[in-house]
Amino acid sequence: MPSTTNDTFSPEMIRILKIFGLGSILLVLILSFFNDRKANNSGDESNLMRITDADRLYFKNIRAPYYDLEGRDDAKINIYRYGKRIKESENPIINLSILLNRIKNEAYIFVEPAPETLPFVLKWKNETHLDSGKLAFYGGDKFAHFDFVMKLNMLLQDEIRFELEQEENTLPILKTEKEREALAITMKDYFRMVNFND
C-alpha cells in the first residue's frame, strides 16, 4: 500500500516560508532603525544619572519612607527630601533633594540652599591637614548640581569647618551633626541608586 504522506514541502509551502522569513528579517531591520533607546558611547555624563528598575524599586520601597515626597505632575517628576533635615533656620542651610523622573529611567540630585540666594560660595577649612579653599555654586542644570554635590561630598567626609560668604561677612554653615547627616544620607541614597562609587 503506497504512503499518502509526503516528507518534502510543496513548492507553494517553500515560497510561503521564504516570504515569511524575508519579511521577518526586514521587519527587524526596520524596527532597529527607529529604536529610541540607543547605546550611548559618547561618554555623556547623563549615564551617571541612569537607574535600573531594581534600584528604583529599592529606593521606593526601602528608602523613600524616610523622605518627604512632593509629586510634580507637570514635570512628571517625584521630589524626595530627607524627612529629618533642618527645614527652617535663622542661619543659612543647604539641603538636597532627589528627583526621580517618572518617564525616563533617571534620577537627579539638586541643591536647595536656604535662603535661596545664588550664586553662593562656601569657604572650607580643614583644621587637621591645615588645608582650605572655596567651593562656589552658581546653579544651573542637573550636571552643575551633580558636580557641586560630588565636590561637597568629598569635603564632608573629613572634619572640615564651613562658612558661607555673604557680601563682606561670613556665616557658619553645616556646623551641626543634623545638617551634615541629612546631606550625607541623601548623597549616600542617591549614589547607591545611580550605582556611583564615590
PDB file of C-alpha atoms in Angstrom:
ATOM      1  CA  MET A   1       0.000   0.000   0.000  1.00  0.00           C
ATOM      2  CA  PRO A   2       1.605   3.293  -1.091  1.00  0.00           C
ATOM      3  CA  SER A   3       2.133   6.031   1.530  1.00  0.00           C
ATOM      4  CA  THR A   4      -0.040   9.116   1.133  1.00  0.00           C
ATOM      5  CA  THR A   5       2.190  11.358   3.268  1.00  0.00           C
ATOM      6  CA  ASN A   6       4.835  13.424   1.549  1.00  0.00           C
ATOM      7  CA  ASP A   7       8.013  14.166   3.575  1.00  0.00           C
ATOM      8  CA  THR A   8       9.032  17.165   1.456  1.00  0.00           C
ATOM      9  CA  PHE A   9       7.469  20.601   1.312  1.00  0.00           C
ATOM     10  CA  SER A  10       5.471  21.540  -1.682  1.00  0.00           C
ATOM     11  CA  PRO A  11       6.777  24.407  -3.846  1.00  0.00           C
ATOM     12  CA  GLU A  12       3.946  26.621  -2.561  1.00  0.00           C
ATOM     13  CA  MET A  13       4.905  25.961   1.064  1.00  0.00           C
ATOM     14  CA  ILE A  14       8.583  26.759   0.350  1.00  0.00           C
ATOM     15  CA  ARG A  15       7.556  30.043  -1.280  1.00  0.00           C
ATOM     16  CA  ILE A  16       5.406  30.985   1.770  1.00  0.00           C
ATOM     17  CA  LEU A  17       8.286  30.181   4.159  1.00  0.00           C
ATOM     18  CA  LYS A  18      10.722  32.290   2.111  1.00  0.00           C
ATOM     19  CA  ILE A  19       8.318  35.254   2.096  1.00  0.00           C
ATOM     20  CA  PHE A  20       7.682  34.911   5.845  1.00  0.00           C
ATOM     21  CA  GLY A  21      11.419  34.601   6.636  1.00  0.00           C
ATOM     22  CA  LEU A  22      12.461  37.568   4.499  1.00  0.00           C
ATOM     23  CA  GLY A  23       9.541  39.623   5.832  1.00  0.00           C
ATOM     24  CA  SER A  24      10.592  38.900   9.448  1.00  0.00           C
ATOM     25  CA  ILE A  25      14.199  39.919   8.787  1.00  0.00           C
ATOM     26  CA  LEU A  26      13.064  43.097   7.021  1.00  0.00           C
ATOM     27  CA  LEU A  27      10.723  43.974   9.919  1.00  0.00           C
ATOM     28  CA  VAL A  28      13.520  43.543  12.480  1.00  0.00           C
ATOM     29  CA  LEU A  29      15.849  45.781  10.449  1.00  0.00           C
ATOM     30  CA  ILE A  30      13.210  48.497  10.072  1.00  0.00           C
ATOM     31  CA  LEU A  31      12.341  48.470  13.791  1.00  0.00           C
ATOM     32  CA  SER A  32      16.013  48.640  14.779  1.00  0.00           C
ATOM     33  CA  PHE A  33      16.427  51.913  12.851  1.00  0.00           C
ATOM     34  CA  PHE A  34      13.553  53.539  14.741  1.00  0.00           C
ATOM     35  CA  ASN A  35      14.559  52.410  18.221  1.00  0.00           C
ATOM     36  CA  ASP A  36      14.665  55.407  20.602  1.00  0.00           C
ATOM     37  CA  ARG A  37      16.902  53.702  23.125  1.00  0.00           C
ATOM     38  CA  LYS A  38      20.320  53.576  21.574  1.00  0.00           C
ATOM     39  CA  ALA A  39      23.638  52.792  23.138  1.00  0.00           C
ATOM     40  CA  ASN A  40      25.429  55.898  24.297  1.00  0.00           C
ATOM     41  CA  ASN A  41      29.142  55.526  23.694  1.00  0.00           C
ATOM     42  CA  SER A  42      29.866  59.244  23.638  1.00  0.00           C
ATOM     43  CA  GLY A  43      30.966  59.437  27.271  1.00  0.00           C
ATOM     44  CA  ASP A  44      27.966  61.641  28.061  1.00  0.00           C
ATOM     45  CA  GLU A  45      27.561  62.212  31.803  1.00  0.00           C
ATOM     46  CA  SER A  46      23.829  61.524  31.661  1.00  0.00           C
ATOM     47  CA  ASN A  47      24.693  57.825  32.006  1.00  0.00           C
ATOM     48  CA  LEU A  48      25.717  58.698  35.566  1.00  0.00           C
ATOM     49  CA  MET A  49      22.081  59.502  36.292  1.00  0.00           C
ATOM     50  CA  ARG A  50      20.560  56.356  34.810  1.00  0.00           C
ATOM     51  CA  ILE A  51      18.866  53.963  37.212  1.00  0.00           C
ATOM     52  CA  THR A  52      17.677  50.414  36.834  1.00  0.00           C
ATOM     53  CA  ASP A  53      14.193  49.240  37.713  1.00  0.00           C
ATOM     54  CA  ALA A  54      15.655  47.268  40.629  1.00  0.00           C
ATOM     55  CA  ASP A  55      17.371  50.373  42.056  1.00  0.00           C
ATOM     56  CA  ARG A  56      14.193  52.427  41.645  1.00  0.00           C
ATOM     57  CA  LEU A  57      12.160  49.765  43.462  1.00  0.00           C
ATOM     58  CA  TYR A  58      14.742  49.500  46.250  1.00  0.00           C
ATOM     59  CA  PHE A  59      14.655  53.253  46.811  1.00  0.00           C
ATOM     60  CA  LYS A  60      10.855  53.490  46.679  1.00  0.00           C
ATOM     61  CA  ASN A  61      10.259  50.519  48.980  1.00  0.00           C
ATOM     62  CA  ILE A  62      13.158  50.771  51.441  1.00  0.00           C
ATOM     63  CA  ARG A  63      14.497  54.339  51.493  1.00  0.00           C
ATOM     64  CA  ALA A  64      11.576  56.536  50.364  1.00  0.00           C
ATOM     65  CA  PRO A  65       9.683  56.239  53.693  1.00  0.00           C
ATOM     66  CA  TYR A  66      12.476  58.323  55.278  1.00  0.00           C
ATOM     67  CA  TYR A  67      11.786  61.151  52.823  1.00  0.00           C
ATOM     68  CA  ASP A  68       9.071  63.746  52.299  1.00  0.00           C
ATOM     69  CA  LEU A  69       7.521  63.304  48.855  1.00  0.00           C
ATOM     70  CA  GLU A  70       6.419  66.070  46.520  1.00  0.00           C
ATOM     71  CA  GLY A  71       4.806  64.981  43.251  1.00  0.00           C
ATOM     72  CA  ARG A  72       5.241  67.294  40.277  1.00  0.00           C
ATOM     73  CA  ASP A  73       2.727  66.100  37.701  1.00  0.00           C
ATOM     74  CA  ASP A  74       3.562  68.934  35.309  1.00  0.00           C
ATOM     75  CA  ALA A  75       7.171  67.731  35.009  1.00  0.00           C
ATOM     76  CA  LYS A  76       6.433  64.020  35.594  1.00  0.00           C
ATOM     77  CA  ILE A  77       8.928  64.046  38.478  1.00  0.00           C
ATOM     78  CA  ASN A  78       8.760  62.977  42.114  1.00  0.00           C
ATOM     79  CA  ILE A  79      10.881  65.029  44.516  1.00  0.00           C
ATOM     80  CA  TYR A  80      12.203  63.382  47.677  1.00  0.00           C
ATOM     81  CA  ARG A  81      13.600  65.438  50.574  1.00  0.00           C
ATOM     82  CA  TYR A  82      15.096  63.780  53.656  1.00  0.00           C
ATOM     83  CA  GLY A  83      12.474  63.943  56.404  1.00  0.00           C
ATOM     84  CA  LYS A  84      14.857  64.717  59.292  1.00  0.00           C
ATOM     85  CA  ARG A  85      16.538  67.645  57.546  1.00  0.00           C
ATOM     86  CA  ILE A  86      16.503  71.118  59.067  1.00  0.00           C
ATOM     87  CA  LYS A  87      13.566  72.797  57.373  1.00  0.00           C
ATOM     88  CA  GLU A  88      13.668  76.235  58.954  1.00  0.00           C
ATOM     89  CA  SER A  89      16.574  78.048  60.496  1.00  0.00           C
ATOM     90  CA  GLU A  90      17.718  81.549  61.219  1.00  0.00           C
ATOM     91  CA  ASN A  91      21.142  80.570  59.885  1.00  0.00           C
ATOM     92  CA  PRO A  92      21.757  79.639  56.241  1.00  0.00           C
ATOM     93  CA  ILE A  93      21.371  75.950  55.452  1.00  0.00           C
ATOM     94  CA  ILE A  94      21.919  73.671  52.473  1.00  0.00           C
ATOM     95  CA  ASN A  95      19.566  70.807  51.763  1.00  0.00           C
ATOM     96  CA  LEU A  96      19.490  68.295  48.926  1.00  0.00           C
ATOM     97  CA  SER A  97      16.623  66.706  47.058  1.00  0.00           C
ATOM     98  CA  ILE A  98      16.455  63.586  44.912  1.00  0.00           C
ATOM     99  CA  LEU A  99      14.352  63.867  41.769  1.00  0.00           C
ATOM    100  CA  LEU A 100      13.029  60.713  40.131  1.00  0.00           C
ATOM    101  CA  ASN A 101      11.987  61.147  36.524  1.00  0.00           C
ATOM    102  CA  ARG A 102       8.820  59.091  36.021  1.00  0.00           C
ATOM    103  CA  ILE A 103       9.265  58.892  32.226  1.00  0.00           C
ATOM    104  CA  LYS A 104      12.989  58.285  31.848  1.00  0.00           C
ATOM    105  CA  ASN A 105      14.980  55.876  33.964  1.00  0.00           C
ATOM    106  CA  GLU A 106      16.946  58.731  35.537  1.00  0.00           C
ATOM    107  CA  ALA A 107      17.463  60.270  38.967  1.00  0.00           C
ATOM    108  CA  TYR A 108      18.902  63.705  39.713  1.00  0.00           C
ATOM    109  CA  ILE A 109      20.235  65.352  42.847  1.00  0.00           C
ATOM    110  CA  PHE A 110      19.552  69.048  43.422  1.00  0.00           C
ATOM    111  CA  VAL A 111      20.997  71.626  45.795  1.00  0.00           C
ATOM    112  CA  GLU A 112      18.441  73.645  47.775  1.00  0.00           C
ATOM    113  CA  PRO A 113      20.048  76.482  49.737  1.00  0.00           C
ATOM    114  CA  ALA A 114      18.046  78.490  52.237  1.00  0.00           C
ATOM    115  CA  PRO A 115      17.792  81.381  51.787  1.00  0.00           C
ATOM    116  CA  GLU A 116      17.596  80.798  48.052  1.00  0.00           C
ATOM    117  CA  THR A 117      20.449  83.054  47.052  1.00  0.00           C
ATOM    118  CA  LEU A 118      22.511  82.124  44.035  1.00  0.00           C
ATOM    119  CA  PRO A 119      25.342  82.095  43.495  1.00  0.00           C
ATOM    120  CA  PHE A 120      26.840  81.249  46.862  1.00  0.00           C
ATOM    121  CA  VAL A 121      30.373  80.454  47.965  1.00  0.00           C
ATOM    122  CA  LEU A 122      31.373  78.053  50.721  1.00  0.00           C
ATOM    123  CA  LYS A 123      34.694  78.659  52.406  1.00  0.00           C
ATOM    124  CA  TRP A 124      36.102  75.492  53.946  1.00  0.00           C
ATOM    125  CA  LYS A 125      38.992  74.828  56.255  1.00  0.00           C
ATOM    126  CA  ASN A 126      40.459  71.520  57.316  1.00  0.00           C
ATOM    127  CA  GLU A 127      41.996  72.105  60.729  1.00  0.00           C
ATOM    128  CA  THR A 128      43.741  68.722  60.766  1.00  0.00           C
ATOM    129  CA  HIS A 129      45.566  68.998  57.444  1.00  0.00           C
ATOM    130  CA  LEU A 130      45.838  72.798  57.507  1.00  0.00           C
ATOM    131  CA  ASP A 131      44.113  72.970  54.155  1.00  0.00           C
ATOM    132  CA  SER A 132      41.469  75.433  52.971  1.00  0.00           C
ATOM    133  CA  GLY A 133      39.631  76.555  49.887  1.00  0.00           C
ATOM    134  CA  LYS A 134      36.383  77.757  48.364  1.00  0.00           C
ATOM    135  CA  LEU A 135      33.522  75.918  46.718  1.00  0.00           C
ATOM    136  CA  ALA A 136      31.177  78.013  44.599  1.00  0.00           C
ATOM    137  CA  PHE A 137      27.718  77.095  43.327  1.00  0.00           C
ATOM    138  CA  TYR A 138      26.102  79.118  40.559  1.00  0.00           C
ATOM    139  CA  GLY A 139      23.016  76.991  39.946  1.00  0.00           C
ATOM    140  CA  GLY A 140      22.457  75.550  36.513  1.00  0.00           C
ATOM    141  CA  ASP A 141      21.396  72.258  35.023  1.00  0.00           C
ATOM    142  CA  LYS A 142      21.399  68.762  36.524  1.00  0.00           C
ATOM    143  CA  PHE A 143      25.100  68.356  35.750  1.00  0.00           C
ATOM    144  CA  ALA A 144      26.045  71.528  37.666  1.00  0.00           C
ATOM    145  CA  HIS A 145      24.093  70.295  40.711  1.00  0.00           C
ATOM    146  CA  PHE A 146      25.690  66.839  40.445  1.00  0.00           C
ATOM    147  CA  ASP A 147      29.188  68.326  40.159  1.00  0.00           C
ATOM    148  CA  PHE A 148      28.708  70.543  43.227  1.00  0.00           C
ATOM    149  CA  VAL A 149      27.344  67.622  45.272  1.00  0.00           C
ATOM    150  CA  MET A 150      30.334  65.481  44.262  1.00  0.00           C
ATOM    151  CA  LYS A 151      32.784  68.130  45.493  1.00  0.00           C
ATOM    152  CA  LEU A 152      30.805  68.742  48.684  1.00  0.00           C
ATOM    153  CA  ASN A 153      30.649  65.007  49.365  1.00  0.00           C
ATOM    154  CA  MET A 154      34.437  64.765  49.304  1.00  0.00           C
ATOM    155  CA  LEU A 155      34.683  67.606  51.827  1.00  0.00           C
ATOM    156  CA  LEU A 156      32.018  66.220  54.168  1.00  0.00           C
ATOM    157  CA  GLN A 157      33.998  63.032  54.662  1.00  0.00           C
ATOM    158  CA  ASP A 158      36.624  64.972  56.635  1.00  0.00           C
ATOM    159  CA  GLU A 159      36.298  67.151  59.708  1.00  0.00           C
ATOM    160  CA  ILE A 160      36.003  70.431  57.861  1.00  0.00           C
ATOM    161  CA  ARG A 161      34.615  73.742  59.032  1.00  0.00           C
ATOM    162  CA  PHE A 162      32.376  75.585  56.559  1.00  0.00           C
ATOM    163  CA  GLU A 163      31.424  79.230  56.241  1.00  0.00           C
ATOM    164  CA  LEU A 164      29.065  80.886  53.795  1.00  0.00           C
ATOM    165  CA  GLU A 165      30.385  84.048  52.202  1.00  0.00           C
ATOM    166  CA  GLN A 166      27.793  86.824  52.098  1.00  0.00           C
ATOM    167  CA  GLU A 167      28.945  90.139  50.704  1.00  0.00           C
ATOM    168  CA  GLU A 168      31.536  91.312  53.220  1.00  0.00           C
ATOM    169  CA  ASN A 169      30.923  88.871  56.074  1.00  0.00           C
ATOM    170  CA  THR A 170      30.873  85.098  56.569  1.00  0.00           C
ATOM    171  CA  LEU A 171      28.376  82.946  58.444  1.00  0.00           C
ATOM    172  CA  PRO A 172      28.987  79.438  59.796  1.00  0.00           C
ATOM    173  CA  ILE A 173      27.139  76.700  57.930  1.00  0.00           C
ATOM    174  CA  LEU A 174      26.953  72.889  58.160  1.00  0.00           C
ATOM    175  CA  LYS A 175      28.101  73.094  61.757  1.00  0.00           C
ATOM    176  CA  THR A 176      25.618  70.678  63.374  1.00  0.00           C
ATOM    177  CA  GLU A 177      25.593  66.926  63.085  1.00  0.00           C
ATOM    178  CA  LYS A 178      21.946  67.024  61.966  1.00  0.00           C
ATOM    179  CA  GLU A 179      22.777  69.259  58.975  1.00  0.00           C
ATOM    180  CA  ARG A 180      25.694  67.091  57.885  1.00  0.00           C
ATOM    181  CA  GLU A 181      23.804  63.847  58.435  1.00  0.00           C
ATOM    182  CA  ALA A 182      20.890  64.995  56.252  1.00  0.00           C
ATOM    183  CA  LEU A 183      23.319  65.743  53.428  1.00  0.00           C
ATOM    184  CA  ALA A 184      25.349  62.568  53.889  1.00  0.00           C
ATOM    185  CA  ILE A 185      22.311  60.266  53.944  1.00  0.00           C
ATOM    186  CA  THR A 186      20.764  61.897  50.873  1.00  0.00           C
ATOM    187  CA  MET A 187      24.059  61.631  48.983  1.00  0.00           C
ATOM    188  CA  LYS A 188      24.503  58.002  50.003  1.00  0.00           C
ATOM    189  CA  ASP A 189      20.980  57.060  48.898  1.00  0.00           C
ATOM    190  CA  TYR A 190      21.393  58.900  45.605  1.00  0.00           C
ATOM    191  CA  PHE A 191      24.800  57.429  44.798  1.00  0.00           C
ATOM    192  CA  ARG A 192      23.504  53.945  45.592  1.00  0.00           C
ATOM    193  CA  MET A 193      20.509  54.462  43.303  1.00  0.00           C
ATOM    194  CA  VAL A 194      22.644  55.530  40.324  1.00  0.00           C
ATOM    195  CA  ASN A 195      25.316  52.902  41.130  1.00  0.00           C
ATOM    196  CA  PHE A 196      28.017  55.502  41.552  1.00  0.00           C
ATOM    197  CA  ASN A 197      31.006  54.607  43.697  1.00  0.00           C
ATOM    198  CA  ASP A 198      32.432  57.878  45.003  1.00  0.00           C
TER     199      ASP A 198
END
